[in-house]
Short mmCIF file of C-alpha atoms in Angstrom, two decimals:
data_model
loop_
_atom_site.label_atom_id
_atom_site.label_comp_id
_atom_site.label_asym_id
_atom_site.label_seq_id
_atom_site.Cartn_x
_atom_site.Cartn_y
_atom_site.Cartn_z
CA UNK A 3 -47.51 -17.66 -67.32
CA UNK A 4 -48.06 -21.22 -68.52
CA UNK A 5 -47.05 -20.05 -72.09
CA UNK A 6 -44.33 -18.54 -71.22
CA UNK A 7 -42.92 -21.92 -69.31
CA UNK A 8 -43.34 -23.52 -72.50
CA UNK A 9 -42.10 -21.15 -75.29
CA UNK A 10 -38.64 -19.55 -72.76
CA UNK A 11 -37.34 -22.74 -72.17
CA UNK A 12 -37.09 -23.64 -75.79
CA UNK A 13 -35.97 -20.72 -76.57
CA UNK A 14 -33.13 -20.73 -74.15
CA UNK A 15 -32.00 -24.84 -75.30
CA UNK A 16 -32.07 -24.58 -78.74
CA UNK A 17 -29.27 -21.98 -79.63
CA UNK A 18 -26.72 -24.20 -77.95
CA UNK A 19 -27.35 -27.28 -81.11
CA UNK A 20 -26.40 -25.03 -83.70
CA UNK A 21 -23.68 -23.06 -84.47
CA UNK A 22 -22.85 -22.84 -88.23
CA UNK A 23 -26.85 -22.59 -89.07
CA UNK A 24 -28.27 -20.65 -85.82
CA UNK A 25 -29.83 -18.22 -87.38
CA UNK A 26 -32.11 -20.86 -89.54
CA UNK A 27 -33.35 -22.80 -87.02
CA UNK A 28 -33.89 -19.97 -84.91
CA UNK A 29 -36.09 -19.29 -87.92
CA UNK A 30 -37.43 -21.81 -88.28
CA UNK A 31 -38.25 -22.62 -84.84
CA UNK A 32 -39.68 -18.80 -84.23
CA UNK A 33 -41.71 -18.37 -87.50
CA UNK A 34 -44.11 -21.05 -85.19
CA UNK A 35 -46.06 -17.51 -83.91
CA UNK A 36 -46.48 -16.27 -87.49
CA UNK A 37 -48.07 -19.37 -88.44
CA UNK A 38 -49.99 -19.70 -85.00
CA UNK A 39 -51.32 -16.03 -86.13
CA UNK A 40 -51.93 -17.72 -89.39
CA UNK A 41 -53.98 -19.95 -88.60
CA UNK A 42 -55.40 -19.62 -85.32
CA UNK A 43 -57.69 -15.84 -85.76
CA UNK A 44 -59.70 -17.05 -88.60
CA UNK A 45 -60.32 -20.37 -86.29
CA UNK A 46 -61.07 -18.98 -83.03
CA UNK A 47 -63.50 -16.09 -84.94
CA UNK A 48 -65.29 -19.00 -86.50
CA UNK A 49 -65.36 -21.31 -83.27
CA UNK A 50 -66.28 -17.70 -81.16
CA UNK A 51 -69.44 -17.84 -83.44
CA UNK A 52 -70.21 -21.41 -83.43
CA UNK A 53 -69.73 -22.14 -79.69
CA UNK A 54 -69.09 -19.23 -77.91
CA UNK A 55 -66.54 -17.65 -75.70
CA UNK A 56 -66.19 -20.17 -73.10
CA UNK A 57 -66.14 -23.44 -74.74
CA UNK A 58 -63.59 -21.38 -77.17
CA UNK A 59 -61.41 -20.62 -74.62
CA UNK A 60 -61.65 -24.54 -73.19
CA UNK A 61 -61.06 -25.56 -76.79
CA UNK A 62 -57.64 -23.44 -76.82
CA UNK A 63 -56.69 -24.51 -73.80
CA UNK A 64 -57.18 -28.48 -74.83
CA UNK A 65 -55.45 -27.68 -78.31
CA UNK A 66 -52.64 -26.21 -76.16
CA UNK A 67 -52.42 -29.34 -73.95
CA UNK A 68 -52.14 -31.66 -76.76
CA UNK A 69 -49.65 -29.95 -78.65
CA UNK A 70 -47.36 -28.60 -75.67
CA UNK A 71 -47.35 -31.42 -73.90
CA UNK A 72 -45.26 -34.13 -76.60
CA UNK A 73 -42.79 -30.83 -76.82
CA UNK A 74 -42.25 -30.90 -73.24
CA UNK A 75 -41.84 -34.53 -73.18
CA UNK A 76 -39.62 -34.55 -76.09
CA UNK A 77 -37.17 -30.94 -75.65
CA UNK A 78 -33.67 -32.28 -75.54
CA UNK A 79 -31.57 -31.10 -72.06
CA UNK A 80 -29.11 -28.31 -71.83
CA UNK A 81 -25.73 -29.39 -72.74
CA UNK A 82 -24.29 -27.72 -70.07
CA UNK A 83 -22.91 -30.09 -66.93
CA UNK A 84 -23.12 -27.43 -64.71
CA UNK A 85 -26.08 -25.27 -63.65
CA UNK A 86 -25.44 -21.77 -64.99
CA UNK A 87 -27.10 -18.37 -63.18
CA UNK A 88 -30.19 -17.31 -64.11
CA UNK A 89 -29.64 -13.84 -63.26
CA UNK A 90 -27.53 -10.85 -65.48
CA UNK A 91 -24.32 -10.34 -63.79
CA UNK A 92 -23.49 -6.91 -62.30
CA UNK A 93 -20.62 -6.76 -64.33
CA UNK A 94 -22.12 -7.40 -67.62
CA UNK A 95 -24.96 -5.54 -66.96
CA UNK A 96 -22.39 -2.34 -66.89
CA UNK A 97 -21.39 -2.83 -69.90
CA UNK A 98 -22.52 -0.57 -73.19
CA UNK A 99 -23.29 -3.41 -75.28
CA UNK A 100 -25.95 -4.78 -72.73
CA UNK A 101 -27.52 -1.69 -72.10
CA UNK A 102 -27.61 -0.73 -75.94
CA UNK A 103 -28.99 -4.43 -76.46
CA UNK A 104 -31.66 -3.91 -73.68
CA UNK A 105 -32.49 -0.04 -74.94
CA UNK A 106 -33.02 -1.75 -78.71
CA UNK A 107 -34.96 -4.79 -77.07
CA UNK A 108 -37.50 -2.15 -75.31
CA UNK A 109 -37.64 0.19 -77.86
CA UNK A 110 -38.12 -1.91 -81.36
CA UNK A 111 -40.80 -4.13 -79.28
CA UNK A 112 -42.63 -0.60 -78.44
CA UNK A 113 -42.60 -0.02 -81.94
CA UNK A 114 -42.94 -3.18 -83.71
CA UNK A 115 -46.67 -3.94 -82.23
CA UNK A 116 -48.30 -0.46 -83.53
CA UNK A 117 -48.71 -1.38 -87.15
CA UNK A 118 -49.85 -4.18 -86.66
CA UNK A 119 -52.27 -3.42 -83.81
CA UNK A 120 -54.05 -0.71 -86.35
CA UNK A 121 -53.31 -2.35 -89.71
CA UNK A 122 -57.09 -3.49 -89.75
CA UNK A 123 -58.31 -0.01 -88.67
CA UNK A 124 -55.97 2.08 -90.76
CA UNK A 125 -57.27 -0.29 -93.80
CA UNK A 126 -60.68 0.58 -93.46
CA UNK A 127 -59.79 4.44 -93.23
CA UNK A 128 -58.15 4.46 -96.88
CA UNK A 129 -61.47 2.44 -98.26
CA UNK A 130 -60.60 -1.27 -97.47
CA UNK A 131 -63.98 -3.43 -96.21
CA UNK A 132 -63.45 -4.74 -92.25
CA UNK A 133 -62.68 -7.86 -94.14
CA UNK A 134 -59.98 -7.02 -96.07
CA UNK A 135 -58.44 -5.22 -93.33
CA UNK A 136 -58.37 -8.59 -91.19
CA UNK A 137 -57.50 -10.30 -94.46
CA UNK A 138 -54.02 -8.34 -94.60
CA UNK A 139 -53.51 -8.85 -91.12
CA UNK A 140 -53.40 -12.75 -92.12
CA UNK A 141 -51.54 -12.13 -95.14
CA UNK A 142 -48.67 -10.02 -93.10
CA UNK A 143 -48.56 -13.03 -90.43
CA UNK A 144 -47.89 -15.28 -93.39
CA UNK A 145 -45.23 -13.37 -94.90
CA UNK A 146 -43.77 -12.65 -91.37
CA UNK A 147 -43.49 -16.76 -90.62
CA UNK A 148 -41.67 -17.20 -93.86
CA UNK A 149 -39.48 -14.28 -93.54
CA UNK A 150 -38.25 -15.26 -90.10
CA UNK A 151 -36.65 -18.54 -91.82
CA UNK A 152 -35.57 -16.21 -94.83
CA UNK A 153 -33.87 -14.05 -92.46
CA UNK A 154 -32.39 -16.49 -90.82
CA UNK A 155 -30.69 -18.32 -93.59
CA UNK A 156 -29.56 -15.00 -94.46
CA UNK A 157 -27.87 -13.77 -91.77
CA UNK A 158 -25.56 -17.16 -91.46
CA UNK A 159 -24.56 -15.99 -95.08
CA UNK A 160 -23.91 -12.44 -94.42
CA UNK A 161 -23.50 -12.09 -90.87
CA UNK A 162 -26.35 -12.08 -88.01
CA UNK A 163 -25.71 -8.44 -86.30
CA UNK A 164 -25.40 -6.77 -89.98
CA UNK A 165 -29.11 -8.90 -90.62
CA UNK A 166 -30.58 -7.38 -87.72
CA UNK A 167 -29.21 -3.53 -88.05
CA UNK A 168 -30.56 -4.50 -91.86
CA UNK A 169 -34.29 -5.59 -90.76
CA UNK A 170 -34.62 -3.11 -88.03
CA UNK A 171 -33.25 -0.04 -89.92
CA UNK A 172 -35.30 -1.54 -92.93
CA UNK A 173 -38.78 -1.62 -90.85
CA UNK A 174 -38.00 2.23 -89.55
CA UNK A 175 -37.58 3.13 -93.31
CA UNK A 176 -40.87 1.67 -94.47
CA UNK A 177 -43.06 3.40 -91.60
CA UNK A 178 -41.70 6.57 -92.34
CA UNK A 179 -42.12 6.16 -96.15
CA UNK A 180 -44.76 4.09 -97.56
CA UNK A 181 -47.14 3.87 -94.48
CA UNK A 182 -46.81 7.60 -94.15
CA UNK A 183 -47.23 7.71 -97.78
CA UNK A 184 -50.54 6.01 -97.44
CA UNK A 185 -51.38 8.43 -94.75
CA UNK A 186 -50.81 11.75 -96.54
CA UNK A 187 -52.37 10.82 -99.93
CA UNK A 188 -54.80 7.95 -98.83
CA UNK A 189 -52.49 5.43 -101.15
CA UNK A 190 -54.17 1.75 -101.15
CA UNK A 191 -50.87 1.17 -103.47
CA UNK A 192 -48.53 2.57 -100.71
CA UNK A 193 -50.28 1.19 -97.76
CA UNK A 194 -50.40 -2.56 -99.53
CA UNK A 195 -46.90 -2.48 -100.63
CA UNK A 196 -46.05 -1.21 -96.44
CA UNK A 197 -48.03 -4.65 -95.79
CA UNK A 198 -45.62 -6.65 -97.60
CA UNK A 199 -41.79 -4.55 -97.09
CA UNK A 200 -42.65 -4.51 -92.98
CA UNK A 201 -43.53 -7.95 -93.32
CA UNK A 202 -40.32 -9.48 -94.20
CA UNK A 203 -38.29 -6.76 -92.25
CA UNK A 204 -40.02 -6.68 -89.19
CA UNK A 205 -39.11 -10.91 -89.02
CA UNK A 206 -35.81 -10.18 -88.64
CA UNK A 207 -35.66 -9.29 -85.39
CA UNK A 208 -38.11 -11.96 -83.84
CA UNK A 209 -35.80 -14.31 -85.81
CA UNK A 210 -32.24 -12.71 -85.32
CA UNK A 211 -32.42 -11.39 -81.68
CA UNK A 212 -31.99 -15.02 -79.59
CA UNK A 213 -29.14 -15.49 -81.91
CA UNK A 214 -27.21 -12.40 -81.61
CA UNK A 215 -27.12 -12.86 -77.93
CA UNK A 216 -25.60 -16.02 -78.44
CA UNK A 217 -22.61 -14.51 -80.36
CA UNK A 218 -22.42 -11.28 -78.47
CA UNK A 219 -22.54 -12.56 -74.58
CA UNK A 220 -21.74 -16.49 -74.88
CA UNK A 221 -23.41 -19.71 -74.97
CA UNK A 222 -22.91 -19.56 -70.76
CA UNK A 223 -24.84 -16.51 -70.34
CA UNK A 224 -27.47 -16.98 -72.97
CA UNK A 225 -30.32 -17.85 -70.27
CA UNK A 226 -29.44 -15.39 -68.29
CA UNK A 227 -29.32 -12.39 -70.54
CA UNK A 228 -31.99 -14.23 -72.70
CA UNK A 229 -34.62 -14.21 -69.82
CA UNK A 230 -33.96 -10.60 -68.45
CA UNK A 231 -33.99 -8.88 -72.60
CA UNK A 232 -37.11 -10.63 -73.18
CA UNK A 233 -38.79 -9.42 -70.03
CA UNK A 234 -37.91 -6.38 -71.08
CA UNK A 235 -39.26 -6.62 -74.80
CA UNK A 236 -42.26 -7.35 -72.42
CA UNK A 237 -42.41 -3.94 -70.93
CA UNK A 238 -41.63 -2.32 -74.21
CA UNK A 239 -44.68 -4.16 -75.97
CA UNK A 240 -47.09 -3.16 -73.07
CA UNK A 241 -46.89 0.73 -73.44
CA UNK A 242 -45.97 0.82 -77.29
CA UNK A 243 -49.64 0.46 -78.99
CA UNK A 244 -51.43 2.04 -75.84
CA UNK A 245 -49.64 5.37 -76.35
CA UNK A 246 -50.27 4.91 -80.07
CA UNK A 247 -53.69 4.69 -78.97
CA UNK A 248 -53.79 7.93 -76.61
CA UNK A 249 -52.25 9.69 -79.56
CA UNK A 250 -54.75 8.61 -82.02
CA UNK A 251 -57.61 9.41 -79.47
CA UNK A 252 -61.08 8.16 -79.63
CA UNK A 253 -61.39 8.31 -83.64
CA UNK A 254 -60.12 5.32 -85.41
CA UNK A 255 -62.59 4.25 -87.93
CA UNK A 256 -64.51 6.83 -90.25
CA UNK A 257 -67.71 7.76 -88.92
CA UNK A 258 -70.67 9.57 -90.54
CA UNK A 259 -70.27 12.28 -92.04
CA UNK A 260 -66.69 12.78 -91.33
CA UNK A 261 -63.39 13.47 -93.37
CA UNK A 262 -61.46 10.95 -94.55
CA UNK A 263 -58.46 13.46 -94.60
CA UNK A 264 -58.97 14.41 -90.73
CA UNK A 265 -58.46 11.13 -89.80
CA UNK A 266 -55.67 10.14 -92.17
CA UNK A 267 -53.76 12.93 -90.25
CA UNK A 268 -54.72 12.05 -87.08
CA UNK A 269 -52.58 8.37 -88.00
CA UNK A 270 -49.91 10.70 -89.09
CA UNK A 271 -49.18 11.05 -85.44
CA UNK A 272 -48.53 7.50 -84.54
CA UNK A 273 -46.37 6.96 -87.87
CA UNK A 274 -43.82 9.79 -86.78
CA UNK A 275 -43.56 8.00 -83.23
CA UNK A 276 -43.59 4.34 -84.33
CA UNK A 277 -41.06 5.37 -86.72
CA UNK A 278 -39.00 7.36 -84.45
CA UNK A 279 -39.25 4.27 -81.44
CA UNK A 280 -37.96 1.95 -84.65
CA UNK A 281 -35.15 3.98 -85.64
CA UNK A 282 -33.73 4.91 -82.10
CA UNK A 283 -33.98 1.17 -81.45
CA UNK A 284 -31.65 0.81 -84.99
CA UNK A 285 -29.25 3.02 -83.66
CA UNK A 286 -28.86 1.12 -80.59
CA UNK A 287 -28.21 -2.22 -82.24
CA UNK A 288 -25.69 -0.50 -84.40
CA UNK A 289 -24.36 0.66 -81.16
CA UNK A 290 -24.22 -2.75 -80.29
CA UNK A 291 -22.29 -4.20 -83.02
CA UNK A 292 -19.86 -1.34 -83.20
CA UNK A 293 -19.50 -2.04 -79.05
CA UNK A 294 -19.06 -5.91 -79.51
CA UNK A 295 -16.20 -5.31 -81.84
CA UNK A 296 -14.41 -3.24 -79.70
CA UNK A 297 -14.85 -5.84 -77.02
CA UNK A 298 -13.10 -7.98 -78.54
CA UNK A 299 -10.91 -6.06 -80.48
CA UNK A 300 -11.75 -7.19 -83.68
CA UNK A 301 -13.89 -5.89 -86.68
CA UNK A 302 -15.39 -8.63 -88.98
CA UNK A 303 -17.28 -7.44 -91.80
CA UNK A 304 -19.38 -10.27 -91.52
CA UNK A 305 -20.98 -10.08 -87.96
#
């Protein structure tokens, strides 16, 4: 609860100070978490071995403090001079393009959570050490924080919806093809190279989604709209590696004695659902940017 109070609200000022370069600082501003997941696993396994659980957990909590508290001083106030509602209006609720946008929102936060909840695992099935495996979970992190800003400059270039149906479409595409690649043949090459591609794709959604609300629903209801797609990106990340899990079963890791080949298939599983929850969630925000253009009655090439 006390993160989200801190991370929403910014969230919800900071679309209404840019216009002509919203989807950069929305980079910008968002690729924060890749760099927090940079940074912060290596430290808190090496301060969970120096000092423990508990005085780890009172160290995050003081780093938190420190850091949190100058941005809560310092967030600039809604430009707004009125108070707007904080709750989705019945009317827009109705409408296709908020129930495609809140179908996509569930379904591509379902889906974008399972690779990179077994990326360590699935490393150490196809021969990587436990190491390396938590090394490329680093690396993707990286490339995830600097792809959010990438994406972001992009899509004020070539349009912020087309970005999105790009990056989303794009991370369906490289499940299906090189991590299920790696799982049928056991390819290090494949799997690496699926380390990298979903890397920069998957960032455009984290980066592009605040932004395409603003264009698609208003400044006015951003909050609004904002709040209630994000709670349910919520619910979409809480069952989407679980069931991957129940489908996987008990066996993740090779054990003694036991095929290498049995449990590459078993992962086959979870590819053909994390790739289907990803490309049902593409269709939906192309549903959404062929809906917004009939709204209002104008197609733009650049969207």
């Amino acid at each position: 609860m006390g993160s989200s109070m801190v991370y929403f609200p910014i969230l919800s000022v900071a679309p209404e100070y840019f216009d002509r370069h919203r989807g950069a600082a929305m980079g910008f501003i968002l690729s924060g978490a890749s760099i927090g997941g940079l940074v912060l696993s290596p430290l808190i396994r090496t301060l969970l071995g120096v000092i423990g659980v508990r005085w780890t957990l009172r160290a995050m909590a003081l780093a938190n403090l420190v850091i949190t508290l100058p941005v809560a001083i310092s967030a600039p106030p809604s430009r707004s001079m009125t108070r707007r509602s904080t709750l989705v209006n019945i009317r827009l609720a109705k409408k296709p393009v908020f129930i495609l946008q809140s179908l996509a929102a569930l379904l591509q936060a379902s889906g974008n959570s399972v690779p990179m909840t077994f990326l360590p695992e699935f490393s150490t099935v196809i021969g990587f050490s436990v190491s390396f495996g938590a090394a490329l979970l680093a690396v993707n992190n990286g490339i995830n924080a600097v792809s959010r800003v990438l994406m972001g400059v992009t899509a004020d270039r070539l349009g912020r919806q087309n970005t999105l149906v790009l990056g989303v479409a794009g991370s369906a595409a490289s499940v299906w093809c090189l991590w299920l690649a790696a799982a049928v043949n056991g390819g290090k090459a494949a799997w690496l190279t699926f380390v990298v591609v979903y890397g920069i794709l998957a960032g455009a959604f984290n980066a592009l989604f605040p932004t395409t609300i603003t264009e698609i629903f208003g400044v006015h209801a951003y909050a609004s709209v904002n709040g209630f797609l994000y709670f349910v990106r919520g619910l979409g990340a809480l069952f989407g590696s679980p069931v991957a899990g129940f489908i996987l079963g008990d066996s993740r890791v090779p054990s003694p004695g036991q095929e290498t080949s049995t449990l590459l298939h078993d992962y086959r599983n979870i590819i053909w659902y994390d790739g289907g929850l990803l490309l049902v969630s593409s269709l939906c925000v192309i549903g959404v940017r062929g809906f917004d253009a009939l709204e209002k009655r104008k197609w733009a090439w650049r969207a």
